[in-house]
mmCIF file of C-alpha atoms and ligand atoms in Angstrom:
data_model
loop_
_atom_site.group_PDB
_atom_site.id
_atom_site.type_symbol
_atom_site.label_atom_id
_atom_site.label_comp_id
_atom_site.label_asym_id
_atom_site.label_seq_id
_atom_site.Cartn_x
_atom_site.Cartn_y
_atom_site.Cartn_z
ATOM 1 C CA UNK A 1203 85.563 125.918 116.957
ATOM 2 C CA UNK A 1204 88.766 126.659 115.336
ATOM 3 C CA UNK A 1205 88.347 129.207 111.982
ATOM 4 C CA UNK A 1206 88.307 127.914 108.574
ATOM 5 C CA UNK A 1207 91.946 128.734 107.877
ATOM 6 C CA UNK A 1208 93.129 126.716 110.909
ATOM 7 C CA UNK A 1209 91.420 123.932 110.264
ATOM 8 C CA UNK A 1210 91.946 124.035 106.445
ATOM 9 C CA UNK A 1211 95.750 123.734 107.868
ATOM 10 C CA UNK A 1212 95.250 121.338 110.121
ATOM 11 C CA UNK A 1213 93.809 118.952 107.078
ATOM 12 C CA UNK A 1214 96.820 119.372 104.953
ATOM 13 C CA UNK A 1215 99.126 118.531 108.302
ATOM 14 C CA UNK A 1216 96.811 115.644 108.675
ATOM 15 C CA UNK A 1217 97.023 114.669 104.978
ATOM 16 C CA UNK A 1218 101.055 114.963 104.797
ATOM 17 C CA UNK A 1219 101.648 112.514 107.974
ATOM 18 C CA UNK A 1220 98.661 110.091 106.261
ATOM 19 C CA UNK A 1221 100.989 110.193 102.956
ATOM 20 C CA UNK A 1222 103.753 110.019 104.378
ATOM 21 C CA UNK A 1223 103.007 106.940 106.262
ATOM 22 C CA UNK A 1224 101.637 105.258 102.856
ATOM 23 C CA UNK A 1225 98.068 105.328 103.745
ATOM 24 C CA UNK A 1226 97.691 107.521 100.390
ATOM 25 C CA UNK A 1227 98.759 105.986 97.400
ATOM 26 C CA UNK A 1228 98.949 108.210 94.386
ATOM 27 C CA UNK A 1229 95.580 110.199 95.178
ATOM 28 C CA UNK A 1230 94.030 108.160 97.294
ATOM 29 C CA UNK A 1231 92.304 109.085 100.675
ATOM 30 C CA UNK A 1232 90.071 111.799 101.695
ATOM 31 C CA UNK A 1233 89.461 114.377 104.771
ATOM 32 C CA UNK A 1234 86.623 116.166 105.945
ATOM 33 C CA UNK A 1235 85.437 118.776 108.975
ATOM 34 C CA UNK A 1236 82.009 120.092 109.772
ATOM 35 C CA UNK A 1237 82.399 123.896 109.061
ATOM 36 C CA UNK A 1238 79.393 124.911 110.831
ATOM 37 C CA UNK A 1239 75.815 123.391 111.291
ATOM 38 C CA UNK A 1240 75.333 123.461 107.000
ATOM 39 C CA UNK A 1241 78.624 123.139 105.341
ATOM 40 C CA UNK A 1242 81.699 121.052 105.181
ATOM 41 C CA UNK A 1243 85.203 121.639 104.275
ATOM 42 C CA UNK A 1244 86.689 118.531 102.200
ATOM 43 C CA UNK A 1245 90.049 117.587 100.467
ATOM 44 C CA UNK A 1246 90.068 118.101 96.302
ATOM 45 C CA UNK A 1247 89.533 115.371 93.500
ATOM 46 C CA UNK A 1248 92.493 114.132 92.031
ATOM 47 C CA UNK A 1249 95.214 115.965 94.584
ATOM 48 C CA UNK A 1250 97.996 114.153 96.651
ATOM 49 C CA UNK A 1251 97.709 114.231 99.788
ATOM 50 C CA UNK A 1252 101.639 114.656 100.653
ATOM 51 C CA UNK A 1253 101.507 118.600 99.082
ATOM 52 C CA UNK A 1254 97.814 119.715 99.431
ATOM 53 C CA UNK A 1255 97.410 123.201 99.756
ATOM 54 C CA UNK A 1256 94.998 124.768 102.219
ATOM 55 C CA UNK A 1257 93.556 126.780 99.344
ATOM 56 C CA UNK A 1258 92.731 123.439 97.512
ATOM 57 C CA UNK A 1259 90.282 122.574 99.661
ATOM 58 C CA UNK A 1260 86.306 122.548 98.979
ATOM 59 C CA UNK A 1261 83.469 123.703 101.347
ATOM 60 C CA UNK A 1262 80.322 121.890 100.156
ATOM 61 C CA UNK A 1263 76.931 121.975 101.483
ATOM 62 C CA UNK A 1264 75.375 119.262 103.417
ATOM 63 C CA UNK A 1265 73.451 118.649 100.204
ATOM 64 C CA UNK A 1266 76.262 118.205 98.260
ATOM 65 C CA UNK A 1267 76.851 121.787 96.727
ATOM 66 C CA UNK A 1268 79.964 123.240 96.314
ATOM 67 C CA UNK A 1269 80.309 126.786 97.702
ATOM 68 C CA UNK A 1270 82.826 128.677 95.998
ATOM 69 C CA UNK A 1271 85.612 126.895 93.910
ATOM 70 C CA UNK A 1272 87.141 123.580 93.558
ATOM 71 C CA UNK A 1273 86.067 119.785 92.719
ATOM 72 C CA UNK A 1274 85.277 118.287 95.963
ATOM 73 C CA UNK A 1275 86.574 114.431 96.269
ATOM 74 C CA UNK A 1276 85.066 111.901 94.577
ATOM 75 C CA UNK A 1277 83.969 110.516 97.966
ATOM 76 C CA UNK A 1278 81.958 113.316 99.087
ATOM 77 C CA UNK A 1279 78.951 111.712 99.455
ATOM 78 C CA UNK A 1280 80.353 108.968 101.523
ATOM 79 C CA UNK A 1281 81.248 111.586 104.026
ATOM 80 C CA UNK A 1282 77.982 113.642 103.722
ATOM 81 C CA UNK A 1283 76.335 110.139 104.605
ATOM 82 C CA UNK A 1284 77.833 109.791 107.655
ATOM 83 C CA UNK A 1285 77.537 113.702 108.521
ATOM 84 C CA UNK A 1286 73.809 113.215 107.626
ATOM 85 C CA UNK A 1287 73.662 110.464 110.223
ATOM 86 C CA UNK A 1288 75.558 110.598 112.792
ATOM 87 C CA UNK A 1289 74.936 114.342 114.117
ATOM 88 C CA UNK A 1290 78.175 114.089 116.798
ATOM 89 C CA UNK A 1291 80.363 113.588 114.181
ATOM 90 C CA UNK A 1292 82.810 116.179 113.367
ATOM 91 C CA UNK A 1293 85.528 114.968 111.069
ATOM 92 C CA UNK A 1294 86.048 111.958 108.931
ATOM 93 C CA UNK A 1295 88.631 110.896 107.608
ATOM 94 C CA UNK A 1296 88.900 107.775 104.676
ATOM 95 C CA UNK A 1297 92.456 106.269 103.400
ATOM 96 C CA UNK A 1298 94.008 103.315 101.791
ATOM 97 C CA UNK A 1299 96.352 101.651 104.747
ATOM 98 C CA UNK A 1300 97.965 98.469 103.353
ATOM 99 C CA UNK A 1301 97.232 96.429 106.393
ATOM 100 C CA UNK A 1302 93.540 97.401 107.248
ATOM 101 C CA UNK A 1303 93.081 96.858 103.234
ATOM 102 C CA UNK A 1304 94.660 93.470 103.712
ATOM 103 C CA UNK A 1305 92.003 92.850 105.917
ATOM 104 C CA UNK A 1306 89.640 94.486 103.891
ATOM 105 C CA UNK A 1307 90.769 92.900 100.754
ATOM 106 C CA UNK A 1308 90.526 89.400 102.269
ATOM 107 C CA UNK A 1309 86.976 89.804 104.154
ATOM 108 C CA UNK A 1310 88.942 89.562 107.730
ATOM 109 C CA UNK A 1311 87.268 91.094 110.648
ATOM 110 C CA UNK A 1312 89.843 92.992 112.425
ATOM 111 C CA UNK A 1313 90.737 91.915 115.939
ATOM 112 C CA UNK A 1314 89.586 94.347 118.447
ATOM 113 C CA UNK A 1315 90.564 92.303 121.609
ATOM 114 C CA UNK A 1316 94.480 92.202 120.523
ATOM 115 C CA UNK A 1317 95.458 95.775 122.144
ATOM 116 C CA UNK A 1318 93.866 97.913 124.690
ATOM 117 C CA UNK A 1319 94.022 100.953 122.834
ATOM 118 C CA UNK A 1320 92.488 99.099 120.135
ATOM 119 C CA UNK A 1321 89.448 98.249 122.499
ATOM 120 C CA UNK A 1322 89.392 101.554 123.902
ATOM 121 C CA UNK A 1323 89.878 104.023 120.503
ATOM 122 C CA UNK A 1324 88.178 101.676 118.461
ATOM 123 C CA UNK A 1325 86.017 99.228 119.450
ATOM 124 C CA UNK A 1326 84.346 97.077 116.662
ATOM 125 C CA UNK A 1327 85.206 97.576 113.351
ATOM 126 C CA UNK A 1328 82.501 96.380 110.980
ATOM 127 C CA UNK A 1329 83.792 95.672 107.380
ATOM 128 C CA UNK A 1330 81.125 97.217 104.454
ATOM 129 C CA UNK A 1331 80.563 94.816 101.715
ATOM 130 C CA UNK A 1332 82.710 96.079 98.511
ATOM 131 C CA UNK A 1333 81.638 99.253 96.263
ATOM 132 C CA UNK A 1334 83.086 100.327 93.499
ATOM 133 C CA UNK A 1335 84.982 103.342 95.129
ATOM 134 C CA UNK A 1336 83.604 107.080 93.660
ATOM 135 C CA UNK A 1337 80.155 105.503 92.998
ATOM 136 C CA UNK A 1338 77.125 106.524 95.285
ATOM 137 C CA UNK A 1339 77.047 102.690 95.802
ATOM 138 C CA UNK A 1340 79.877 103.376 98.793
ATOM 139 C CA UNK A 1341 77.662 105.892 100.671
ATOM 140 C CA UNK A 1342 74.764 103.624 100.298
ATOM 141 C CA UNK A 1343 76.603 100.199 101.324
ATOM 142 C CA UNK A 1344 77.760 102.199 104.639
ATOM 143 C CA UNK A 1345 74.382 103.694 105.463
ATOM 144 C CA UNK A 1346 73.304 100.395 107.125
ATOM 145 C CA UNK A 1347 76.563 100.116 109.552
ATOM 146 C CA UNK A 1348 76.467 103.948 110.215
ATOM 147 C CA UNK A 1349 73.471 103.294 112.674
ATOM 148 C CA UNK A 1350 74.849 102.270 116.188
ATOM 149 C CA UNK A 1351 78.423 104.189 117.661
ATOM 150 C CA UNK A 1352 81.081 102.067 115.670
ATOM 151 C CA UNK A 1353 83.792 104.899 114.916
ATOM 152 C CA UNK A 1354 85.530 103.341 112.178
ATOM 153 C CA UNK A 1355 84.719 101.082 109.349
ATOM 154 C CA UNK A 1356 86.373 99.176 106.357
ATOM 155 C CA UNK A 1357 85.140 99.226 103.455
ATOM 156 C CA UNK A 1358 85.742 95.755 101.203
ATOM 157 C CA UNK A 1359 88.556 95.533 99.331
ATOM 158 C CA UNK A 1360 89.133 99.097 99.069
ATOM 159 C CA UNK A 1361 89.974 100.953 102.327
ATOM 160 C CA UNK A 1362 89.433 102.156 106.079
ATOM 161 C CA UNK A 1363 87.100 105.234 107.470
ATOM 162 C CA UNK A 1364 87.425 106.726 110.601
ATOM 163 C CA UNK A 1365 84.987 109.289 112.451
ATOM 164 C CA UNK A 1366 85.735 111.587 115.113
ATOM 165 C CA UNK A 1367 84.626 114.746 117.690
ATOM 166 C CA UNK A 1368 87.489 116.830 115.656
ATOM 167 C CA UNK A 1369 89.968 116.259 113.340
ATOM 168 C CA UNK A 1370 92.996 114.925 115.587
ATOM 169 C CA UNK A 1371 90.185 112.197 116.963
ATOM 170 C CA UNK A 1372 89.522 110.938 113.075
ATOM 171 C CA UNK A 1373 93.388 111.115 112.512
ATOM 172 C CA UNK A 1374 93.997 109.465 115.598
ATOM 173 C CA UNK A 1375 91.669 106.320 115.031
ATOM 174 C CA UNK A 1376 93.104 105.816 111.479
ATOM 175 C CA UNK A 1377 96.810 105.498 113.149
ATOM 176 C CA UNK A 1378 95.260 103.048 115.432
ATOM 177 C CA UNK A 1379 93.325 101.085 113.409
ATOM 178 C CA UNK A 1380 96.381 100.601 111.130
ATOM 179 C CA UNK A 1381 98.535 99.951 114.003
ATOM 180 C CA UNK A 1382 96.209 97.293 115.008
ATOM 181 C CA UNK A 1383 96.065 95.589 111.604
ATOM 182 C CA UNK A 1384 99.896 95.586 111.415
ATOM 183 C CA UNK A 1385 100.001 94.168 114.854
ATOM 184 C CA UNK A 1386 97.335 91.920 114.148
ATOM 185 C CA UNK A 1387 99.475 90.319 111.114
ATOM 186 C CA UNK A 1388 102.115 89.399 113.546
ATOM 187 C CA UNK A 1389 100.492 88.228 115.979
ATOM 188 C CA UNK A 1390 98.853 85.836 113.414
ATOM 189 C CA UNK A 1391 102.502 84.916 112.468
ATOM 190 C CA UNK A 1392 103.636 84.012 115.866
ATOM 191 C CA UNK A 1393 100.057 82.836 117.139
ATOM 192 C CA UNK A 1394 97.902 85.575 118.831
ATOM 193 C CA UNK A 1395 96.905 85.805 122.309
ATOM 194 C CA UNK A 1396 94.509 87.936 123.529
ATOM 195 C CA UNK A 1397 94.076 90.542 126.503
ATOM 196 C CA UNK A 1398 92.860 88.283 128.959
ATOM 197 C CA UNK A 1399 89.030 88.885 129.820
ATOM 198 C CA UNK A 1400 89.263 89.964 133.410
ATOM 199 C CA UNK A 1401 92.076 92.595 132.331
ATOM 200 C CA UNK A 1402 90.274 94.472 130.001
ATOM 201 C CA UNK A 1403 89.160 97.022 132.473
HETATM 202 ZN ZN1 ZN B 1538 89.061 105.185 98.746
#
């Protein structure tokens, strides 16, 4: 596993190219790795995400302590839910994409059959009945759809989480599943098709 100063890097690379594509609004958005098998590293409260800097970032126990400095995100527990549940996963990463939230924001369950690499990187996306975002009510209303594989989530009217083996995989999914709500849009504009059954693979 990479040190803590790599991947302390590799979150604010991650959290530049997430602001920069407007999947961060003002401070919105948060990123997390498993440091080892008891601790976490996770973005700041209250930080943009376009000029984090690596010494910003928290490490927090699995039970929610802070080691060290810092105020972790207001999310934290959301992510230490899904650490605390789904033992393969290694990074998370949660953000406000306009499309996915359009989706989110209007109770639409995202088309998974519209693009392979939405079928393959993705699969389902299940869509968490709203919380009010910062509360323990979001790590609780995602407990429930946690159990099963699904790799990313949206949460209603509020935003999109993503799970991976590493860091790149999390990152990787988010750019997906916002490239598959934007596609999904206009495909609804000029009338969607989808892959055709026996193509899938
Ligand atoms: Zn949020």
């Amino acid at each position: 596993m990479m040190d803590s100063e790599g991947l302390r890097n590799e979150i604010c690379g991650i959290g530049r190219r997430l602001w920069a594509m407007g999947h961060t609004p003002a401070n919105a958005g948060n990123i997390s790795v498993r440091l080892d098998a008891g601790r976490i590293l996770i973005t700041p409260t209250c930080v943009s995400k376009g000029d984090m800097r690596p010494d910003e970032l928290v490490v927090m126990t699995l039970d929610g302590q802070v080691v060290g400095t810092g105020q972790a995100s207001s999310e934290a527990r959301m992510h230490l839910a899904i650490y605390e549940q789904r033992a393969e996963v290694v990074a998370v990463v949660h953000v406000h994409p306009p499309a996915a939230c359009g989706f989110a924001a209007s109770g639409t369950t995202l088309p998974c059959d519209l693009l392979s690499e939405s079928a393959d990187l993705l699969g389902a996306v299940p869509t968490v009945p709203f919380a009010r975002p910062g509360t323990d009510e979001v790590a609780e209303g995602l407990r429930p759809y946690l159990v099963g594989s699904a790799v990313a989530f949206l949460l209603g009217n509020h935003g999109a989480v993503t799970v991976g083996s590493d860091l790149r995989e999390a990152y990787h999914r988010m750019e997906i599943l916002e490239h598959t709500a934007q596609v999904a849009l206009n495909a609804q504009i000029l009338g969607p098709r989808s892959i055709p059954i026996d193509s899938r693979g």
